[in-house]
Tab-separated table of C-alpha atoms and ligand atoms in Angstrom:
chain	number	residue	atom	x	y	z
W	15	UNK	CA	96.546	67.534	138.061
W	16	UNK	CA	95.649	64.865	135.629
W	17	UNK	CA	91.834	65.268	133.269
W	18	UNK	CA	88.914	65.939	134.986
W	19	UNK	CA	86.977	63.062	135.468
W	20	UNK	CA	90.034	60.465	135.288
W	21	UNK	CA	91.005	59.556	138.516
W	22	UNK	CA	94.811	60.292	139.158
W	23	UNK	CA	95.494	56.522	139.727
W	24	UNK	CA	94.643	55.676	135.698
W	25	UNK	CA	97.201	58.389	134.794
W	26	UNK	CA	99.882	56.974	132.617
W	27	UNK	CA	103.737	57.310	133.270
W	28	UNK	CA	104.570	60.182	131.137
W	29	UNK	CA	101.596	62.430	131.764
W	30	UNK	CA	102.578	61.696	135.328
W	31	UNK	CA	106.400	62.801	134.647
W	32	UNK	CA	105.011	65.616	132.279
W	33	UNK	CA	103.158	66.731	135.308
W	34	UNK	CA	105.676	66.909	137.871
W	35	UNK	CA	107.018	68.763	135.436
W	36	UNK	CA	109.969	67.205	135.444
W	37	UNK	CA	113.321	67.726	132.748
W	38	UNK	CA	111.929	66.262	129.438
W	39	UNK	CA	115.094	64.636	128.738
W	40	UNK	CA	114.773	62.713	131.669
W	41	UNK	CA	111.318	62.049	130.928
W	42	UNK	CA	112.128	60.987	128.163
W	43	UNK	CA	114.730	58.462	129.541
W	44	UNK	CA	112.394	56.933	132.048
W	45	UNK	CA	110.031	56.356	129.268
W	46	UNK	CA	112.416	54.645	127.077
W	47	UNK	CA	113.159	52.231	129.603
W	48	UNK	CA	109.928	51.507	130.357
W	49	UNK	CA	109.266	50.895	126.770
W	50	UNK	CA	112.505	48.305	126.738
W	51	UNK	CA	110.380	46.453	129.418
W	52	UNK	CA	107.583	45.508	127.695
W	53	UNK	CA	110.074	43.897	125.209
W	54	UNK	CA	111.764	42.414	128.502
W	55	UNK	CA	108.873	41.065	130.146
W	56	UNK	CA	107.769	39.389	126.817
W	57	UNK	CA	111.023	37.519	126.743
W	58	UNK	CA	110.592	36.068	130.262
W	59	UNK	CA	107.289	35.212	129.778
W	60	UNK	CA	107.400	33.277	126.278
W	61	UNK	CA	111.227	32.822	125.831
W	62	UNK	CA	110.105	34.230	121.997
W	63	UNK	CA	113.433	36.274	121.192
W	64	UNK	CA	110.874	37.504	118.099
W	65	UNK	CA	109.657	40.243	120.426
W	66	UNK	CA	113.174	41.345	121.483
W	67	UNK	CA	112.057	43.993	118.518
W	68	UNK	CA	115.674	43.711	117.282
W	69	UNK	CA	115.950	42.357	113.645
W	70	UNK	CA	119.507	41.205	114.239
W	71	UNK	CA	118.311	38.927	117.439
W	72	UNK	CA	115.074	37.398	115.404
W	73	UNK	CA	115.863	34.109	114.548
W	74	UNK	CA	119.171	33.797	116.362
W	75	UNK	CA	119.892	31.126	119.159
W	76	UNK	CA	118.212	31.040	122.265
W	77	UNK	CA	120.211	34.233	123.663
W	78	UNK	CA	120.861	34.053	128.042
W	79	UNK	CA	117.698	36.049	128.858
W	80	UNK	CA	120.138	38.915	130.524
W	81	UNK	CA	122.217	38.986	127.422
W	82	UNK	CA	118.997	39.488	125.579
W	83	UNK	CA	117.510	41.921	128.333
W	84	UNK	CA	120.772	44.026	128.324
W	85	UNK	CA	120.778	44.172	124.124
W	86	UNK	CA	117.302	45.073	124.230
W	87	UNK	CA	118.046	48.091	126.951
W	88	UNK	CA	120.947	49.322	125.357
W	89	UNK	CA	119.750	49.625	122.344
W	90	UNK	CA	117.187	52.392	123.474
W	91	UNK	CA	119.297	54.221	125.307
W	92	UNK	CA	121.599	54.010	122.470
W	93	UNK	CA	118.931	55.622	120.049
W	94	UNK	CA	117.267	57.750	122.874
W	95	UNK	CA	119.984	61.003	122.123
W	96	UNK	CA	119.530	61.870	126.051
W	97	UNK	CA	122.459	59.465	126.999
W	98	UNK	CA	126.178	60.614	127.222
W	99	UNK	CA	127.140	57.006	128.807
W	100	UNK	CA	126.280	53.605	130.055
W	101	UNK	CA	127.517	50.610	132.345
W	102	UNK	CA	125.533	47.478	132.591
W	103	UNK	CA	126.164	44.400	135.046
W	104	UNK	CA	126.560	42.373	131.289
W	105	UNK	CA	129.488	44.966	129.867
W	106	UNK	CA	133.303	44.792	131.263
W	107	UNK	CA	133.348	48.479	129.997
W	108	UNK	CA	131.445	51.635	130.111
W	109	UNK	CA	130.364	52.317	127.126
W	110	UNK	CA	130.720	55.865	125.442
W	111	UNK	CA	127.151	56.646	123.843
W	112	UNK	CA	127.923	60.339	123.269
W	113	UNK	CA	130.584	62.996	124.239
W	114	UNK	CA	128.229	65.590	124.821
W	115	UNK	CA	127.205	65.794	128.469
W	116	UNK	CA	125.147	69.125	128.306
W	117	UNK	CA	121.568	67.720	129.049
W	118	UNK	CA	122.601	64.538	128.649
W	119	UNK	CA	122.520	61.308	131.424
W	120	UNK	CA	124.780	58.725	132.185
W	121	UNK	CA	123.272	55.240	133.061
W	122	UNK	CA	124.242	52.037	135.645
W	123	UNK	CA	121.671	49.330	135.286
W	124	UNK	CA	121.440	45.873	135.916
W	125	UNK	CA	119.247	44.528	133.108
W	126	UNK	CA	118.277	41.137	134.444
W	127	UNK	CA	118.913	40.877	138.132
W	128	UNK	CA	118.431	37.172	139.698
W	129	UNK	CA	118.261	35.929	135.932
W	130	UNK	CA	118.988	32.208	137.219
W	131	UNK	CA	115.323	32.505	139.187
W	132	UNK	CA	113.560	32.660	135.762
W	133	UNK	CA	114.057	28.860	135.359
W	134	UNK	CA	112.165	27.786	138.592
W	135	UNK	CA	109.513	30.815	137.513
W	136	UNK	CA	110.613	33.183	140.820
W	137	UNK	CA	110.691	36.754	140.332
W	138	UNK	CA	113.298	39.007	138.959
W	139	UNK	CA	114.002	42.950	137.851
W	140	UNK	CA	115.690	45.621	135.812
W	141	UNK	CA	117.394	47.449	137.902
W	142	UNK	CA	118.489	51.362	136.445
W	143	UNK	CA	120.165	54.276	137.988
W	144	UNK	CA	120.777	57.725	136.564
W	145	UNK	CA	123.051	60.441	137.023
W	146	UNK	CA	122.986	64.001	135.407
W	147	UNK	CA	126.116	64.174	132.791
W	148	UNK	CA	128.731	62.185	131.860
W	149	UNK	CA	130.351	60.571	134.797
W	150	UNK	CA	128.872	57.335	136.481
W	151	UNK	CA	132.138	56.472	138.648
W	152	UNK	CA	130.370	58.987	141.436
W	153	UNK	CA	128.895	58.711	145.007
W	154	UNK	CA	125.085	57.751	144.833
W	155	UNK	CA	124.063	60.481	146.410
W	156	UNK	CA	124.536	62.763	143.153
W	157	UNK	CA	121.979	59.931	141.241
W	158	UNK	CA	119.087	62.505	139.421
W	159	UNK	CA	116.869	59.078	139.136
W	160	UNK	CA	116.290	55.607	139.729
W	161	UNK	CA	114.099	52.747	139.145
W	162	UNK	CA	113.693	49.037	138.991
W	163	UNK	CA	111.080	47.044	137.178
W	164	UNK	CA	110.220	43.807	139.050
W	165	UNK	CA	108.544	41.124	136.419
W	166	UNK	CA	106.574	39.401	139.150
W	167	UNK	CA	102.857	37.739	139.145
W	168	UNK	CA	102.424	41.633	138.084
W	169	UNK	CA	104.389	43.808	136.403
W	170	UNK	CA	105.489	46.975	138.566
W	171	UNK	CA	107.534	49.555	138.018
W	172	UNK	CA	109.041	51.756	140.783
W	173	UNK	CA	110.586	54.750	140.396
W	174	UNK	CA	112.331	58.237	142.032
W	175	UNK	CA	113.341	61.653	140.608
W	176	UNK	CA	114.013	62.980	144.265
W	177	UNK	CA	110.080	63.652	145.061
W	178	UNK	CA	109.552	60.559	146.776
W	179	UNK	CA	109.090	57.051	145.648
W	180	UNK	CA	106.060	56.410	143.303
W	181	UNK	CA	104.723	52.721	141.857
W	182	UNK	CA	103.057	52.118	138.541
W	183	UNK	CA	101.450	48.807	137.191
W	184	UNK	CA	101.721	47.785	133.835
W	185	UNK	CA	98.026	47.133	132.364
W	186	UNK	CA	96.284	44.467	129.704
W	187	UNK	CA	97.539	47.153	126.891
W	188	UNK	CA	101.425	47.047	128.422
W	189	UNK	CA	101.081	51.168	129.875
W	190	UNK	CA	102.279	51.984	133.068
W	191	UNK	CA	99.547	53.696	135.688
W	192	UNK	CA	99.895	54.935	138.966
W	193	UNK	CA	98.986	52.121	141.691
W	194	UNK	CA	100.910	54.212	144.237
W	195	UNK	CA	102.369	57.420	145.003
W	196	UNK	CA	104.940	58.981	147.981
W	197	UNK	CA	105.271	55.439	149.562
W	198	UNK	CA	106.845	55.932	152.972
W	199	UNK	CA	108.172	53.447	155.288
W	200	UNK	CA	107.811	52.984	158.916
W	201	UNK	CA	110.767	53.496	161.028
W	202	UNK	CA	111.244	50.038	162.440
W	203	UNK	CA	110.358	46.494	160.647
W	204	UNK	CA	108.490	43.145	161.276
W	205	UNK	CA	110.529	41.005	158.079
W	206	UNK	CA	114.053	40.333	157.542
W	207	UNK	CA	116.036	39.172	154.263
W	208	UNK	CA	118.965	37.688	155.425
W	209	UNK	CA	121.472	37.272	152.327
W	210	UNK	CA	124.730	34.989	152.552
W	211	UNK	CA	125.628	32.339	153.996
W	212	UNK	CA	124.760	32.555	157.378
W	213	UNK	CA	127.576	30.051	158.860
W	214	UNK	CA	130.477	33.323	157.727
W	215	UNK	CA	128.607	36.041	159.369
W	216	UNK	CA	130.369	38.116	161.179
W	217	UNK	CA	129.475	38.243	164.871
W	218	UNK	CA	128.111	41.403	164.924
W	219	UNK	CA	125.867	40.790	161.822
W	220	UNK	CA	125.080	37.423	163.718
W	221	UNK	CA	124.309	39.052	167.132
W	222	UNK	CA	122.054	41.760	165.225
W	223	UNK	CA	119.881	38.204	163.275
W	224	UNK	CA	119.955	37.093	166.891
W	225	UNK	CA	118.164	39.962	167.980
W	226	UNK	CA	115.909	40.752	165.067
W	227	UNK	CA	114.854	36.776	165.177
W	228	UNK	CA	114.540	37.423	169.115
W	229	UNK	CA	112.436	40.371	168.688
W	230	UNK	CA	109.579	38.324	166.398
W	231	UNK	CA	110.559	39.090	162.802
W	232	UNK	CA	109.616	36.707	160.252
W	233	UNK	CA	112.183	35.340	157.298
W	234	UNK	CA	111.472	36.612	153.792
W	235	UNK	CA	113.814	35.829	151.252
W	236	UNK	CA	113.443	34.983	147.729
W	237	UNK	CA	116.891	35.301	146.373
W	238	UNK	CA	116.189	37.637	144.210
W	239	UNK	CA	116.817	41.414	145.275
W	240	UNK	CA	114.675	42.952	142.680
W	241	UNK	CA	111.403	41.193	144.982
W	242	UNK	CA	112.837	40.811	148.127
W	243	UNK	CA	113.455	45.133	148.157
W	244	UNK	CA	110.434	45.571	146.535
W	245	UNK	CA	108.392	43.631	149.550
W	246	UNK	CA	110.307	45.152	152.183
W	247	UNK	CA	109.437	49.224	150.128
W	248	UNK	CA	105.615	48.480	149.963
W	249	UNK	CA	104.695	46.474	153.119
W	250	UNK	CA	107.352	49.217	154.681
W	251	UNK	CA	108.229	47.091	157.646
W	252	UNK	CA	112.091	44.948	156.950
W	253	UNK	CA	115.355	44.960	156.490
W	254	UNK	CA	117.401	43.516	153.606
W	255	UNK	CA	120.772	42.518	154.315
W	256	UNK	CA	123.491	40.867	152.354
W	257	UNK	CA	126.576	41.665	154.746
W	258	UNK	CA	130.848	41.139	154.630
W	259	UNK	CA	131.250	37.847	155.242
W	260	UNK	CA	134.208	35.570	155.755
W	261	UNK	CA	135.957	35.405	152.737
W	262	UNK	CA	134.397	38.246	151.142
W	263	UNK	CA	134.188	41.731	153.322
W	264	UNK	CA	132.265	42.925	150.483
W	265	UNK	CA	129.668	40.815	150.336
W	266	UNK	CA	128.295	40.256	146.921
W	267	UNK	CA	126.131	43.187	145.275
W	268	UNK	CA	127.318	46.380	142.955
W	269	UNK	CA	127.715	49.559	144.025
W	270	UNK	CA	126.780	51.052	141.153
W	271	UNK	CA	123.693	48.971	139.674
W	272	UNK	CA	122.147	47.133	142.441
W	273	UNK	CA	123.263	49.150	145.970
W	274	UNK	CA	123.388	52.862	144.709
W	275	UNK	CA	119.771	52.984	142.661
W	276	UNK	CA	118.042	50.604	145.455
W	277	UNK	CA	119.911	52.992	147.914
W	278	UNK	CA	118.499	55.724	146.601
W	279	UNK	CA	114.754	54.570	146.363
W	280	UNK	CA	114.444	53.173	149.856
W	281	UNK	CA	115.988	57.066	151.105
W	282	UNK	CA	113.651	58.436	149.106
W	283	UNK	CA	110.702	57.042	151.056
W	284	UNK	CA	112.068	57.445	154.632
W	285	UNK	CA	114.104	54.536	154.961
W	286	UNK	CA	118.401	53.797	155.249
W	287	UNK	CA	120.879	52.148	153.267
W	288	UNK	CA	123.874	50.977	155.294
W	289	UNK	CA	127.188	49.311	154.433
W	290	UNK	CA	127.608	48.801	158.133
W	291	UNK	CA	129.767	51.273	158.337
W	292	UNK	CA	128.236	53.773	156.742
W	293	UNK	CA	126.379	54.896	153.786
W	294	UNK	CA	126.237	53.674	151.137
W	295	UNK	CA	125.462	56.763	148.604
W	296	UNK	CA	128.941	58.131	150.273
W	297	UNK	CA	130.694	55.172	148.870
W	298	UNK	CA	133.403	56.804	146.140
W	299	UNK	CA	133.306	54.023	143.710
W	300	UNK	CA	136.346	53.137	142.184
W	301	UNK	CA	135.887	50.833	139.778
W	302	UNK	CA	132.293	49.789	137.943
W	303	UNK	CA	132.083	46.470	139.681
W	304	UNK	CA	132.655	47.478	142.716
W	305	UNK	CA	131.263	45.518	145.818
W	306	UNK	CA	129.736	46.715	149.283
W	307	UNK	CA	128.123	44.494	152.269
W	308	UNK	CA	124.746	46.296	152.413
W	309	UNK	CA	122.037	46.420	155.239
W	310	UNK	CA	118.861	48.553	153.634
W	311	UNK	CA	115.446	48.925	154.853
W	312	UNK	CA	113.535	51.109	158.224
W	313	UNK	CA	116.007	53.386	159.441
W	314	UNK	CA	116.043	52.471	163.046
W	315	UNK	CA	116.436	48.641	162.042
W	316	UNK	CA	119.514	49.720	159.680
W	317	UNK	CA	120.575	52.043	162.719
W	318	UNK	CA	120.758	49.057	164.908
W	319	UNK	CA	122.819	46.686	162.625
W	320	UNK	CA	125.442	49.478	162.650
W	321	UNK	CA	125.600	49.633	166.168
W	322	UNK	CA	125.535	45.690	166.305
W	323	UNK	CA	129.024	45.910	163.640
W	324	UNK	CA	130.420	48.728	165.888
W	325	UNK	CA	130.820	47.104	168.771
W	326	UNK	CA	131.449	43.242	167.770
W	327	UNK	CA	132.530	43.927	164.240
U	30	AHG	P1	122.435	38.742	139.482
U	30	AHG	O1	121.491	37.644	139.088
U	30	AHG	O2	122.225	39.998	138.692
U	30	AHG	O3	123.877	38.285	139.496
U	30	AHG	O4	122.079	39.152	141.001
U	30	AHG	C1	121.754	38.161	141.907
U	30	AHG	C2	121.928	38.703	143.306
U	30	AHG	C3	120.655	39.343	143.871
U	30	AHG	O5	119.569	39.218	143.032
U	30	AHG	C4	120.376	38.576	145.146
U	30	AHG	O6	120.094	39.443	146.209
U	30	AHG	C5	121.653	37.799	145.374
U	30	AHG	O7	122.255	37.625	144.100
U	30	AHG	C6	121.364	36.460	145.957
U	30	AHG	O8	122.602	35.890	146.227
U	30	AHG	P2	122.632	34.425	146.929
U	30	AHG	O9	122.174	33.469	145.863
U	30	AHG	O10	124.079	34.259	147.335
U	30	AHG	O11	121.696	34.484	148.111
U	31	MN	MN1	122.293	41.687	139.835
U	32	MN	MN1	121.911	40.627	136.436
């Protein structure tokens, strides 16, 4: 594994996929949209739409940073000839890249998640997830891949093929290395992300705060879900939650580009994913914006708010 004499953690993002021997068109795929981040991260950073690496975008208005961050994704996929479709959080449509599914992927991503945090400089991510094929309106639990990118003090990138949940760091030359590899979580948590408004909790979901808050854990929330996941995945010890709430028994986040990739990574390293009532990679979705309340983090903590929205609702 990896050259002798370079330690595995210097080992860049495709020798490491190239290693686990994984499906080169996948490889491939991951790679691509690691590529679109440099391009992403630049944007945030200087606001320069010159790096967007776009010709048609050079010059142009200041574009929405997610506008710009979803043009500058799609536009490698779209030239990547491994994708059969796409759905972003920025399109009303899914998009039809190719009709030819055989070894192809289908993709859900969320190019700019908690774009409105740029502005007061707080954290945000790309969020991606990737099914075999041609159809994306499927349960989660059929996803082949996902990832997130979380533009941060540091650049990260975190990612799953189904072997566990590995992180990479983006360096002075903009490669990704390994920081860490199989991250695993511990069963119960010491942080909680409480999303909502906490005044139209439910009392369940308000009886289950009650007792989190009762049992010690500290308040994290950022407001963005891109760094508010990502702290409770490495520190391994939290729960993220943005339930149903009165008014809106879905809460607020997508099924298919925020809940089902996210969903996916934090299963991957030992934790749950919960709508409260179950979980979520069973959802069917039905439509591509479709909703779920979500509770997501240690499994026994996740276990618990379920129990808490059995029996008070
Ligand atoms: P987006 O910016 O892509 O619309 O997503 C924002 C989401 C997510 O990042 C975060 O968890 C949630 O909005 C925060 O919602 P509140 O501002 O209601 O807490
Ligand atoms: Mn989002
Ligand atoms: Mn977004």
């Amino acid at each position: 594994m990896g050259e002798p004499g370079k330690t595995k953690f210097q080992i860049d993002l495709r020798r490491y996929l190239r290693e686990q021997e994984e499906d080169r068109n996948l490889t491939r795929l991951i790679c691509e949209i690691a590529d679109a981040s440099k391009y992403i991260v630049n944007s945030i950073r200087t606001g320069d739409l010159g790096v967007a690496g776009t010709s048609n975008l050079y010059g142009e208005d200041q574009l929405a940073l997610d506008v710009l961050s979803d043009r500058i994704l799609r536009k490698r996929l779209l030239h990547s000839g491994v994708v059969a479709n796409i759905v972003s959080e920025e399109t009303s449509d899914i998009i039809p890249i190719s009709t030819d599914c055989a070894g192809k992927y289908s993709v859900a991503f969320d190019p700019l998640d908690g774009s409105s945090l740029v502005d007061v400089n707080l954290a945000v991510g790309t969020i991606v997830s990737i099914y075999e094929g041609c159809e994306l309106l499927q349960p989660g639990r059929n996803q082949v891949a996902a990832m997130y990118i979380l533009y941060g003090p540091r650049t990260t990138l975190v990612f799953s093929t189904g072997s566990g949940v590995h992180e990479f760091g983006m360096n002075q030359l903009m490669e990704y290395t390994l920081l860490r590899e199989n991250i695993r979580m511990e069963p119960r948590g010491s942080i909680y992300s409480p999303g909502g408004q906490r005044n139209l909790y439910s009392p369940g979901t308000e009886s289950f705060v009650r007792h989190l808050e009762g049992n010690g854990a500290k308040l994290r929330y950022s407001g963005g879900f891109v760094p508010d996941i990502n702290q409770i995945l490495m520190k391994g010890k939290g729960l993220f939650m943005y339930p149903h709430l009165q008014g809106s028994p879905n809460g607020k986040l997508r099924v298919l580009y925020e809940l089902n990739p996210m969903a996916y990574l934090i299963e991957q390293a030992g934790g749950a994913a919960s709508t409260g009532r179950g979980r979520i990679l069973d959802l069917e979705p039905k439509q591509i914006d479709d909703r779920a309340p979500v509770f997501i983090g240690c499994r026994e903590d996740v276990a618990m708010a379920e129990e808490f929205i059995r029996t008070q609702g």
